[in-house]
Amino acid sequence: MMDREKEAVLATERYGSRERWRYRERGGEMEREREGGEGERAGSFVKVFTSVFLPQGYPESVSEDYLRYQMWDTLQAFSSSLTGTLSTQATLRGVGVGSTEASVAAATVTWILRDGTGMLGRILFAWVKGSKLDCDAKKWRLFADVLNDVAIFMEIVAPAFPACFTLIVCSAGVFKSLVGVAGGATRAALTVHQARRDNMADVSAKDGSQETLVNLAGLLVSLLLIPLVTDSTVLTFALYFLFTCLHLYANYQAVRSVVMETLNQARLSILTDQYLRDGRVLSLAAANHREPVLPDFRRRVQIRLGVRLGDIVSRWVPQKVEPLRTAPLSFNSHSFIYYTGLWFLPREVCVCLSTEATPQDEIQASFHSHLLSSLLLDTGSNGSNGPLTGEQRDQWRHTVRAAGQGEGLWALLSETHCFVDRTFPDFLTALQNAGWQTGRTLLDWDEWRVNWEPVPLKKIL
């Protein structure tokens, strides 16, 4: 034993964090041994399985939440595969498979109409909501799977309504096309998050391999289920509801397990509120855990980022154009914030952005917008440990209630902007120290940008 310890180690090598080897010189020859004393054949099946279905370099090459997300995603894919089999059987029965009275032409027309309406739905949905999918990938990912379950349910019940069968199936086809757009786009967004070595293609390919394996397992189980449910409507619906509940639960857990480092509106709102309350920036896990993934029907102030200056000017009272002219200098030539507080109109905060604005400027403008939003809604805790004191918040809330839509609101904008100018550098540093990415954002900015012309000093004085 002592002789072995005295033998010189010529080299060491490792394969990620999974294998470590030492090379020693013994009797004039090089000897290779594995650290930990395990044989080379130990765990060979696990090694093959991981190399086939996990990205190269796992776990270092992916995000920390990768395994947990993929486990829940695998479970939801298996459940979806089984409910999909039930819907396929119902659709085939509805178009006349197995019936002597069915027409091949009628079945073909139904199928073409189903696919055609789905294609149109895919184009329209991508046009209307395509830019929103990156900003709220978790919410849209869950939305896609819920809509998929609704479409499957429609296909299962369609044969019970022969007169409306084509309409129901075409509607389900539209829903499934929306699922394809939202699910595929959000999957790509999550792949960007999970890939940590510029290995998006590898992560995406291995995700496809995992899904294929799960679908294959689903097909094998479906072969056992089909004979049981062919003539049993009750069993068909019982299995549908069972697997749908499992599918929805697994999807909810999957999106909740994702820990994103980039800032979107929901996460920045959570971080802003917490920081103003007690001066603390939440960790990545804590903020992501609070991020809503279900629809929120609470009363909110609409925040519009990157709006067109013409939209603001069209609402502007001509006698009050001077504050608009001085706004670029007041707002560091990067953003201009305007908001309404009318009693009979939805309240909103609008932000115009300069062409020279950086991602940090975008975060600062959004930080200011969320502060105004909390004041307009009269929400937020009067914390004493944060940069915003309870007395200052109460003073601004009183201004909002008393001023309406007049000069008082401009005073409020000026005061809150000075506060943000003092507070934001510390907030940005705290974000970076907590691990948040500030070099890029997922804030829902529109593409309008403004080139502010310099305002002569004599026009301001």
Tab-separated table of C-alpha atoms in Angstrom:
chain	number	residue	atom	x	y	z
A	1	MET	CA	0.000	0.000	0.000
A	2	MET	CA	2.792	2.397	0.863
A	3	ASP	CA	4.549	1.594	-2.407
A	4	ARG	CA	1.368	2.391	-4.303
A	5	GLU	CA	1.027	5.767	-2.594
A	6	LYS	CA	4.644	6.589	-3.444
A	7	GLU	CA	4.122	5.890	-7.142
A	8	ALA	CA	4.240	9.085	-9.162
A	9	VAL	CA	0.967	10.326	-10.691
A	10	LEU	CA	1.724	11.174	-14.290
A	11	ALA	CA	-1.613	12.739	-15.201
A	12	THR	CA	-5.222	13.099	-14.183
A	13	GLU	CA	-8.256	13.546	-16.364
A	14	ARG	CA	-11.952	13.982	-15.874
A	15	TYR	CA	-15.138	13.808	-17.906
A	16	GLY	CA	-17.164	16.686	-16.540
A	17	SER	CA	-18.100	15.847	-12.967
A	18	ARG	CA	-18.997	12.221	-13.685
A	19	GLU	CA	-15.634	10.514	-14.094
A	20	ARG	CA	-12.131	11.110	-12.796
A	21	TRP	CA	-9.057	9.014	-13.704
A	22	ARG	CA	-5.411	8.895	-12.627
A	23	TYR	CA	-2.427	7.678	-14.645
A	24	ARG	CA	0.492	6.201	-12.687
A	25	GLU	CA	3.826	4.755	-13.660
A	26	ARG	CA	4.320	1.165	-12.499
A	27	GLY	CA	7.140	-1.083	-13.623
A	28	GLY	CA	7.987	1.251	-16.473
A	29	GLU	CA	4.415	1.132	-17.790
A	30	MET	CA	1.490	3.533	-17.491
A	31	GLU	CA	-1.439	2.292	-15.424
A	32	ARG	CA	-4.917	3.875	-15.514
A	33	GLU	CA	-7.249	3.783	-12.522
A	34	ARG	CA	-10.559	5.423	-11.700
A	35	GLU	CA	-10.811	7.625	-8.648
A	36	GLY	CA	-13.199	6.311	-6.039
A	37	GLY	CA	-12.251	2.688	-6.668
A	38	GLU	CA	-15.184	1.927	-9.002
A	39	GLY	CA	-14.641	-0.424	-11.888
A	40	GLU	CA	-14.819	0.831	-15.441
A	41	ARG	CA	-17.866	-1.297	-16.133
A	42	ALA	CA	-19.756	0.069	-13.141
A	43	GLY	CA	-22.699	2.169	-14.182
A	44	SER	CA	-22.161	1.486	-17.886
A	45	PHE	CA	-25.910	1.502	-18.565
A	46	VAL	CA	-26.301	4.863	-16.831
A	47	LYS	CA	-23.399	6.264	-18.853
A	48	VAL	CA	-24.968	5.155	-22.137
A	49	PHE	CA	-28.388	6.442	-21.132
A	50	THR	CA	-27.083	9.869	-20.134
A	51	SER	CA	-24.976	10.200	-23.273
A	52	VAL	CA	-28.022	9.404	-25.440
A	53	PHE	CA	-30.651	11.516	-23.680
A	54	LEU	CA	-28.755	14.271	-21.836
A	55	PRO	CA	-26.681	17.112	-23.309
A	56	GLN	CA	-22.937	16.631	-23.516
A	57	GLY	CA	-21.219	17.890	-20.388
A	58	TYR	CA	-24.306	17.462	-18.195
A	59	PRO	CA	-24.797	18.831	-15.552
A	60	GLU	CA	-22.266	21.662	-16.044
A	61	SER	CA	-23.475	22.443	-19.568
A	62	VAL	CA	-27.061	23.222	-18.523
A	63	SER	CA	-28.832	25.352	-15.938
A	64	GLU	CA	-29.357	24.096	-12.398
A	65	ASP	CA	-33.106	23.717	-12.907
A	66	TYR	CA	-32.673	21.508	-15.991
A	67	LEU	CA	-33.186	18.074	-14.415
A	68	ARG	CA	-36.212	19.005	-12.339
A	69	TYR	CA	-37.900	20.694	-15.284
A	70	GLN	CA	-37.212	17.763	-17.612
A	71	MET	CA	-38.619	15.261	-15.113
A	72	TRP	CA	-41.918	17.113	-14.864
A	73	ASP	CA	-41.906	17.762	-18.610
A	74	THR	CA	-41.460	14.047	-19.257
A	75	LEU	CA	-44.442	13.222	-17.042
A	76	GLN	CA	-46.669	15.777	-18.772
A	77	ALA	CA	-45.605	14.564	-22.217
A	78	PHE	CA	-46.500	10.976	-21.281
A	79	SER	CA	-49.940	12.050	-20.047
A	80	SER	CA	-50.524	14.147	-23.158
A	81	SER	CA	-49.572	11.211	-25.366
A	82	LEU	CA	-52.242	9.021	-23.770
A	83	THR	CA	-55.015	11.614	-23.990
A	84	GLY	CA	-53.955	12.275	-27.586
A	85	THR	CA	-54.573	8.610	-28.377
A	86	LEU	CA	-58.101	8.891	-26.976
A	87	SER	CA	-58.812	11.963	-29.107
A	88	THR	CA	-57.397	10.330	-32.252
A	89	GLN	CA	-59.641	7.319	-31.792
A	90	ALA	CA	-62.681	9.554	-31.290
A	91	THR	CA	-61.851	11.651	-34.358
A	92	LEU	CA	-61.442	8.588	-36.569
A	93	ARG	CA	-64.738	7.229	-35.330
A	94	GLY	CA	-66.353	10.598	-36.031
A	95	VAL	CA	-65.180	10.725	-39.653
A	96	GLY	CA	-66.657	7.279	-40.228
A	97	VAL	CA	-63.855	4.764	-39.778
A	98	GLY	CA	-65.553	1.393	-39.263
A	99	SER	CA	-68.901	2.565	-40.627
A	100	THR	CA	-70.261	1.191	-43.905
A	101	GLU	CA	-72.191	4.406	-44.504
A	102	ALA	CA	-69.107	6.626	-44.297
A	103	SER	CA	-67.768	8.320	-47.410
A	104	VAL	CA	-64.061	8.568	-48.104
A	105	ALA	CA	-64.599	11.950	-49.763
A	106	ALA	CA	-66.508	13.334	-46.751
A	107	ALA	CA	-63.813	12.153	-44.351
A	108	THR	CA	-61.106	13.678	-46.548
A	109	VAL	CA	-62.908	17.035	-46.725
A	110	THR	CA	-63.311	17.087	-42.936
A	111	TRP	CA	-59.639	16.368	-42.459
A	112	ILE	CA	-58.608	19.063	-44.974
A	113	LEU	CA	-60.854	21.655	-43.328
A	114	ARG	CA	-59.411	20.739	-39.932
A	115	ASP	CA	-55.826	21.183	-41.136
A	116	GLY	CA	-56.613	24.343	-43.125
A	117	THR	CA	-58.260	26.191	-40.249
A	118	GLY	CA	-55.367	25.145	-38.031
A	119	MET	CA	-52.872	26.686	-40.451
A	120	LEU	CA	-54.759	29.979	-40.504
A	121	GLY	CA	-54.947	29.985	-36.702
A	122	ARG	CA	-51.206	29.401	-36.477
A	123	ILE	CA	-50.441	32.402	-38.715
A	124	LEU	CA	-52.844	34.750	-36.904
A	125	PHE	CA	-51.675	33.774	-33.427
A	126	ALA	CA	-48.011	34.216	-34.350
A	127	TRP	CA	-48.847	37.658	-35.742
A	128	VAL	CA	-50.822	38.832	-32.708
A	129	LYS	CA	-48.878	37.250	-29.834
A	130	GLY	CA	-45.506	36.253	-31.266
A	131	SER	CA	-43.615	39.110	-29.611
A	132	LYS	CA	-45.132	38.335	-26.194
A	133	LEU	CA	-43.971	34.734	-25.970
A	134	ASP	CA	-40.374	35.542	-24.992
A	135	CYS	CA	-41.450	37.943	-22.241
A	136	ASP	CA	-43.737	35.496	-20.423
A	137	ALA	CA	-42.460	32.089	-21.501
A	138	LYS	CA	-43.684	30.328	-18.344
A	139	LYS	CA	-47.217	31.672	-18.574
A	140	TRP	CA	-47.560	30.928	-22.289
A	141	ARG	CA	-46.049	27.473	-21.842
A	142	LEU	CA	-48.756	26.615	-19.312
A	143	PHE	CA	-51.398	28.272	-21.498
A	144	ALA	CA	-50.398	26.068	-24.440
A	145	ASP	CA	-50.843	22.869	-22.458
A	146	VAL	CA	-54.195	23.923	-21.002
A	147	LEU	CA	-55.429	24.785	-24.497
A	148	ASN	CA	-54.163	21.428	-25.739
A	149	ASP	CA	-56.297	19.635	-23.138
A	150	VAL	CA	-59.317	21.689	-24.187
A	151	ALA	CA	-58.751	20.750	-27.841
A	152	ILE	CA	-58.445	17.066	-26.956
A	153	PHE	CA	-61.688	17.219	-24.970
A	154	MET	CA	-63.466	18.791	-27.953
A	155	GLU	CA	-62.244	16.006	-30.239
A	156	ILE	CA	-63.410	13.327	-27.795
A	157	VAL	CA	-66.950	14.738	-27.506
A	158	ALA	CA	-67.249	15.647	-31.214
A	159	PRO	CA	-68.679	12.241	-32.319
A	160	ALA	CA	-71.606	12.777	-29.934
A	161	PHE	CA	-72.720	15.753	-32.058
A	162	PRO	CA	-72.749	14.538	-35.683
A	163	ALA	CA	-74.400	17.699	-37.009
A	164	CYS	CA	-71.633	19.896	-35.569
A	165	PHE	CA	-68.791	17.406	-35.906
A	166	THR	CA	-66.865	19.299	-38.585
A	167	LEU	CA	-67.218	22.623	-36.749
A	168	ILE	CA	-66.025	21.134	-33.452
A	169	VAL	CA	-63.091	19.332	-35.046
A	170	CYS	CA	-62.028	22.459	-36.961
A	171	SER	CA	-62.209	24.540	-33.762
A	172	ALA	CA	-60.079	21.947	-32.002
A	173	GLY	CA	-57.644	22.129	-34.912
A	174	VAL	CA	-57.340	25.888	-34.447
A	175	PHE	CA	-56.649	25.407	-30.744
A	176	LYS	CA	-53.995	22.797	-31.470
A	177	SER	CA	-52.330	25.118	-33.971
A	178	LEU	CA	-52.125	27.771	-31.235
A	179	VAL	CA	-50.613	25.127	-28.988
A	180	GLY	CA	-48.005	24.394	-31.638
A	181	VAL	CA	-46.964	28.051	-31.902
A	182	ALA	CA	-47.003	28.850	-28.176
A	183	GLY	CA	-45.495	25.531	-27.117
A	184	GLY	CA	-42.746	25.541	-29.722
A	185	ALA	CA	-41.794	29.173	-29.164
A	186	THR	CA	-41.694	28.908	-25.376
A	187	ARG	CA	-39.748	25.667	-25.597
A	188	ALA	CA	-37.145	27.553	-27.633
A	189	ALA	CA	-37.068	30.331	-25.024
A	190	LEU	CA	-36.532	27.801	-22.241
A	191	THR	CA	-33.790	26.124	-24.280
A	192	VAL	CA	-31.959	29.459	-24.469
A	193	HIS	CA	-32.184	29.638	-20.677
A	194	GLN	CA	-31.014	26.056	-20.123
A	195	ALA	CA	-28.071	26.054	-22.557
A	196	ARG	CA	-24.995	27.341	-20.712
A	197	ARG	CA	-22.231	26.571	-23.218
A	198	ASP	CA	-23.763	27.927	-26.411
A	199	ASN	CA	-25.105	24.401	-26.853
A	200	MET	CA	-28.690	25.229	-27.775
A	201	ALA	CA	-28.723	22.730	-30.632
A	202	ASP	CA	-27.523	19.901	-28.384
A	203	VAL	CA	-30.002	20.735	-25.618
A	204	SER	CA	-32.838	20.982	-28.137
A	205	ALA	CA	-31.852	17.731	-29.858
A	206	LYS	CA	-31.654	15.807	-26.577
A	207	ASP	CA	-34.997	17.270	-25.535
A	208	GLY	CA	-36.423	15.894	-28.762
A	209	SER	CA	-34.909	12.479	-27.998
A	210	GLN	CA	-36.478	12.512	-24.537
A	211	GLU	CA	-39.869	13.428	-25.977
A	212	THR	CA	-39.613	10.718	-28.620
A	213	LEU	CA	-38.818	8.105	-25.969
A	214	VAL	CA	-41.773	9.255	-23.873
A	215	ASN	CA	-44.118	9.171	-26.872
A	216	LEU	CA	-42.915	5.659	-27.677
A	217	ALA	CA	-43.727	4.573	-24.139
A	218	GLY	CA	-47.114	6.276	-24.491
A	219	LEU	CA	-47.794	4.348	-27.687
A	220	LEU	CA	-47.021	1.034	-25.997
A	221	VAL	CA	-49.387	1.843	-23.141
A	222	SER	CA	-51.995	3.016	-25.642
A	223	LEU	CA	-51.949	-0.397	-27.305
A	224	LEU	CA	-53.206	-1.792	-24.018
A	225	LEU	CA	-55.803	0.931	-23.472
A	226	ILE	CA	-57.417	1.017	-26.921
A	227	PRO	CA	-59.174	-2.378	-26.645
A	228	LEU	CA	-60.523	-1.358	-23.246
A	229	VAL	CA	-61.967	2.032	-24.239
A	230	THR	CA	-63.218	1.256	-27.769
A	231	ASP	CA	-66.771	0.468	-26.654
A	232	SER	CA	-66.757	2.247	-23.284
A	233	THR	CA	-67.555	5.949	-23.260
A	234	VAL	CA	-67.458	6.104	-19.461
A	235	LEU	CA	-63.968	4.602	-19.308
A	236	THR	CA	-62.784	6.940	-22.073
A	237	PHE	CA	-63.835	10.040	-20.137
A	238	ALA	CA	-62.552	8.629	-16.844
A	239	LEU	CA	-59.095	8.042	-18.326
A	240	TYR	CA	-59.176	11.457	-20.036
A	241	PHE	CA	-59.865	13.312	-16.782
A	242	LEU	CA	-57.300	11.224	-14.898
A	243	PHE	CA	-54.492	11.853	-17.382
A	244	THR	CA	-55.531	15.488	-17.895
A	245	CYS	CA	-55.258	16.210	-14.170
A	246	LEU	CA	-51.836	14.568	-14.161
A	247	HIS	CA	-50.860	16.535	-17.273
A	248	LEU	CA	-51.882	19.895	-15.839
A	249	TYR	CA	-50.231	19.255	-12.476
A	250	ALA	CA	-46.970	18.175	-14.118
A	251	ASN	CA	-47.005	21.244	-16.377
A	252	TYR	CA	-47.617	23.575	-13.460
A	253	GLN	CA	-44.725	22.053	-11.521
A	254	ALA	CA	-42.514	22.176	-14.610
A	255	VAL	CA	-42.918	25.908	-15.231
A	256	ARG	CA	-42.656	26.642	-11.496
A	257	SER	CA	-39.318	24.846	-11.372
A	258	VAL	CA	-37.736	27.150	-13.976
A	259	VAL	CA	-35.458	29.820	-12.476
A	260	MET	CA	-34.872	32.554	-15.054
A	261	GLU	CA	-32.067	35.110	-14.590
A	262	THR	CA	-33.427	37.680	-17.026
A	263	LEU	CA	-35.924	40.380	-16.048
A	264	ASN	CA	-39.440	40.513	-17.429
A	265	GLN	CA	-42.277	42.739	-16.257
A	266	ALA	CA	-43.591	40.308	-13.641
A	267	ARG	CA	-40.211	39.560	-12.068
A	268	LEU	CA	-39.112	43.210	-12.115
A	269	SER	CA	-42.377	44.254	-10.482
A	270	ILE	CA	-41.805	41.721	-7.683
A	271	LEU	CA	-38.203	42.852	-7.205
A	272	THR	CA	-39.140	46.546	-7.253
A	273	ASP	CA	-41.892	46.171	-4.685
A	274	GLN	CA	-39.637	44.185	-2.359
A	275	TYR	CA	-36.744	46.629	-2.725
A	276	LEU	CA	-38.908	49.673	-2.026
A	277	ARG	CA	-40.372	47.900	0.999
A	278	ASP	CA	-37.202	46.849	2.807
A	279	GLY	CA	-34.228	47.629	0.558
A	280	ARG	CA	-33.655	43.945	-0.231
A	281	VAL	CA	-33.301	42.354	-3.671
A	282	LEU	CA	-34.782	38.859	-3.832
A	283	SER	CA	-32.689	35.939	-4.989
A	284	LEU	CA	-33.304	34.285	-8.349
A	285	ALA	CA	-35.203	31.383	-6.797
A	286	ALA	CA	-37.339	33.556	-4.497
A	287	ALA	CA	-38.443	35.965	-7.227
A	288	ASN	CA	-39.165	33.172	-9.719
A	289	HIS	CA	-41.205	31.337	-7.079
A	290	ARG	CA	-43.415	34.421	-6.668
A	291	GLU	CA	-43.825	34.986	-10.406
A	292	PRO	CA	-47.447	34.288	-11.417
A	293	VAL	CA	-47.931	31.641	-14.097
A	294	LEU	CA	-51.739	31.717	-13.992
A	295	PRO	CA	-53.970	34.581	-15.212
A	296	ASP	CA	-54.184	37.406	-12.705
A	297	PHE	CA	-57.500	39.271	-12.739
A	298	ARG	CA	-56.609	41.842	-10.108
A	299	ARG	CA	-56.964	45.513	-10.978
A	300	ARG	CA	-53.740	46.758	-12.503
A	301	VAL	CA	-52.244	49.853	-14.063
A	302	GLN	CA	-51.300	49.125	-17.658
A	303	ILE	CA	-47.618	49.758	-18.315
A	304	ARG	CA	-46.819	50.412	-21.964
A	305	LEU	CA	-43.135	50.436	-22.829
A	306	GLY	CA	-41.690	51.852	-26.038
A	307	VAL	CA	-44.885	53.615	-27.121
A	308	ARG	CA	-45.095	56.000	-30.056
A	309	LEU	CA	-44.644	59.635	-29.136
A	310	GLY	CA	-47.566	60.498	-31.417
A	311	ASP	CA	-49.903	58.426	-29.215
A	312	ILE	CA	-48.991	60.605	-26.252
A	313	VAL	CA	-49.120	63.897	-28.173
A	314	SER	CA	-52.573	63.048	-29.533
A	315	ARG	CA	-53.887	62.968	-25.963
A	316	TRP	CA	-52.002	66.071	-24.901
A	317	VAL	CA	-53.703	69.368	-24.068
A	318	PRO	CA	-51.972	72.004	-26.300
A	319	GLN	CA	-51.520	74.448	-23.430
A	320	LYS	CA	-49.332	71.918	-21.619
A	321	VAL	CA	-46.765	71.207	-24.307
A	322	GLU	CA	-43.911	72.912	-22.457
A	323	PRO	CA	-43.378	70.030	-19.978
A	324	LEU	CA	-43.195	67.684	-22.965
A	325	ARG	CA	-40.442	69.818	-24.544
A	326	THR	CA	-38.364	69.887	-21.368
A	327	ALA	CA	-38.969	66.203	-20.569
A	328	PRO	CA	-35.975	64.819	-22.497
A	329	LEU	CA	-33.557	66.893	-20.405
A	330	SER	CA	-35.382	65.989	-17.216
A	331	PHE	CA	-35.220	62.313	-18.075
A	332	ASN	CA	-31.572	62.109	-19.129
A	333	SER	CA	-32.460	61.892	-22.848
A	334	HIS	CA	-33.240	58.188	-22.499
A	335	SER	CA	-36.901	57.934	-21.574
A	336	PHE	CA	-39.995	60.040	-21.213
A	337	ILE	CA	-42.783	58.852	-18.926
A	338	TYR	CA	-46.383	59.961	-19.157
A	339	TYR	CA	-49.384	58.545	-17.388
A	340	THR	CA	-53.100	59.144	-17.017
A	341	GLY	CA	-55.129	59.140	-13.846
A	342	LEU	CA	-58.635	59.723	-15.173
A	343	TRP	CA	-61.527	58.406	-13.208
A	344	PHE	CA	-63.342	56.983	-16.209
A	345	LEU	CA	-60.444	55.639	-18.248
A	346	PRO	CA	-58.111	52.738	-17.534
A	347	ARG	CA	-55.039	54.108	-15.815
A	348	GLU	CA	-51.803	53.546	-17.641
A	349	VAL	CA	-48.130	54.445	-17.583
A	350	CYS	CA	-46.555	55.125	-20.985
A	351	VAL	CA	-42.819	55.202	-21.655
A	352	CYS	CA	-41.082	56.597	-24.740
A	353	LEU	CA	-37.544	55.332	-25.177
A	354	SER	CA	-34.571	56.994	-26.837
A	355	THR	CA	-32.627	55.307	-29.614
A	356	GLU	CA	-29.515	55.617	-27.412
A	357	ALA	CA	-31.034	53.827	-24.432
A	358	THR	CA	-29.173	50.820	-23.018
A	359	PRO	CA	-30.702	47.762	-21.276
A	360	GLN	CA	-29.928	49.481	-17.956
A	361	ASP	CA	-31.976	52.486	-19.115
A	362	GLU	CA	-34.829	50.143	-19.975
A	363	ILE	CA	-34.674	48.640	-16.480
A	364	GLN	CA	-34.599	52.101	-14.910
A	365	ALA	CA	-37.632	53.276	-16.900
A	366	SER	CA	-39.504	50.112	-15.921
A	367	PHE	CA	-38.444	50.568	-12.286
A	368	HIS	CA	-39.936	54.074	-12.379
A	369	SER	CA	-43.084	52.791	-14.086
A	370	HIS	CA	-43.682	50.143	-11.428
A	371	LEU	CA	-43.236	52.785	-8.716
A	372	LEU	CA	-45.896	54.961	-10.375
A	373	SER	CA	-48.127	51.930	-10.827
A	374	SER	CA	-48.077	51.161	-7.108
A	375	LEU	CA	-48.917	54.799	-6.334
A	376	LEU	CA	-51.807	54.908	-8.799
A	377	LEU	CA	-53.296	51.728	-7.357
A	378	ASP	CA	-52.565	52.854	-3.802
A	379	THR	CA	-50.778	49.539	-3.140
A	380	GLY	CA	-47.487	48.628	-1.560
A	381	SER	CA	-46.382	48.418	2.037
A	382	ASN	CA	-45.145	51.479	3.899
A	383	GLY	CA	-41.926	49.768	4.855
A	384	SER	CA	-39.429	51.628	7.014
A	385	ASN	CA	-36.261	49.764	6.019
A	386	GLY	CA	-36.330	50.525	2.300
A	387	PRO	CA	-35.301	53.634	0.348
A	388	LEU	CA	-38.947	54.751	0.067
A	389	THR	CA	-40.237	55.934	3.430
A	390	GLY	CA	-43.857	55.624	4.444
A	391	GLU	CA	-44.155	59.405	4.764
A	392	GLN	CA	-42.902	59.946	1.225
A	393	ARG	CA	-45.210	57.286	-0.195
A	394	ASP	CA	-48.214	58.793	1.616
A	395	GLN	CA	-47.302	62.222	0.278
A	396	TRP	CA	-47.170	60.958	-3.308
A	397	ARG	CA	-50.412	59.029	-2.907
A	398	HIS	CA	-52.099	62.207	-1.694
A	399	THR	CA	-50.798	64.000	-4.786
A	400	VAL	CA	-52.273	61.292	-7.019
A	401	ARG	CA	-55.681	61.526	-5.351
A	402	ALA	CA	-55.775	65.331	-5.255
A	403	ALA	CA	-54.212	66.335	-8.565
A	404	GLY	CA	-56.222	64.258	-11.014
A	405	GLN	CA	-54.747	64.845	-14.454
A	406	GLY	CA	-53.129	68.250	-14.088
A	407	GLU	CA	-49.929	70.036	-13.186
A	408	GLY	CA	-49.741	68.094	-9.930
A	409	LEU	CA	-49.058	64.924	-11.864
A	410	TRP	CA	-46.096	66.565	-13.575
A	411	ALA	CA	-44.768	67.527	-10.149
A	412	LEU	CA	-45.217	63.924	-9.079
A	413	LEU	CA	-43.325	62.690	-12.153
A	414	SER	CA	-40.472	65.087	-11.410
A	415	GLU	CA	-40.269	64.107	-7.729
A	416	THR	CA	-40.395	60.364	-8.403
A	417	HIS	CA	-37.818	60.738	-11.162
A	418	CYS	CA	-35.385	62.429	-8.762
A	419	PHE	CA	-36.019	59.612	-6.301
A	420	VAL	CA	-35.360	56.975	-8.989
A	421	ASP	CA	-32.164	58.743	-10.061
A	422	ARG	CA	-30.847	58.497	-6.489
A	423	THR	CA	-32.080	54.975	-5.803
A	424	PHE	CA	-31.635	53.081	-9.053
A	425	PRO	CA	-27.784	52.765	-9.076
A	426	ASP	CA	-27.905	50.903	-5.750
A	427	PHE	CA	-30.823	48.807	-6.995
A	428	LEU	CA	-28.932	47.895	-10.181
A	429	THR	CA	-25.814	46.917	-8.208
A	430	ALA	CA	-27.913	44.768	-5.892
A	431	LEU	CA	-29.510	43.064	-8.913
A	432	GLN	CA	-26.110	42.185	-10.345
A	433	ASN	CA	-24.833	40.925	-6.980
A	434	ALA	CA	-27.896	38.669	-6.670
A	435	GLY	CA	-27.141	37.073	-10.053
A	436	TRP	CA	-29.704	38.863	-12.220
A	437	GLN	CA	-28.736	39.600	-15.815
A	438	THR	CA	-28.791	43.310	-16.604
A	439	GLY	CA	-27.051	43.210	-19.982
A	440	ARG	CA	-30.260	42.071	-21.673
A	441	THR	CA	-33.909	41.998	-20.669
A	442	LEU	CA	-37.202	40.338	-21.531
A	443	LEU	CA	-39.226	43.464	-20.816
A	444	ASP	CA	-42.160	43.886	-23.175
A	445	TRP	CA	-40.861	46.854	-25.178
A	446	ASP	CA	-42.419	47.930	-28.432
A	447	GLU	CA	-40.095	49.049	-31.225
A	448	TRP	CA	-40.817	52.799	-31.243
A	449	ARG	CA	-37.759	54.925	-30.368
A	450	VAL	CA	-37.415	58.701	-30.175
A	451	ASN	CA	-34.511	60.946	-31.211
A	452	TRP	CA	-34.731	63.814	-28.753
A	453	GLU	CA	-33.643	67.134	-30.194
A	454	PRO	CA	-31.593	69.359	-27.820
A	455	VAL	CA	-33.682	72.053	-26.143
A	456	PRO	CA	-32.029	75.514	-25.852
A	457	LEU	CA	-31.478	76.549	-22.264
A	458	LYS	CA	-33.366	79.843	-22.729
A	459	LYS	CA	-36.530	77.887	-23.572
A	460	ILE	CA	-36.371	76.043	-20.283
A	461	LEU	CA	-35.639	79.006	-18.010
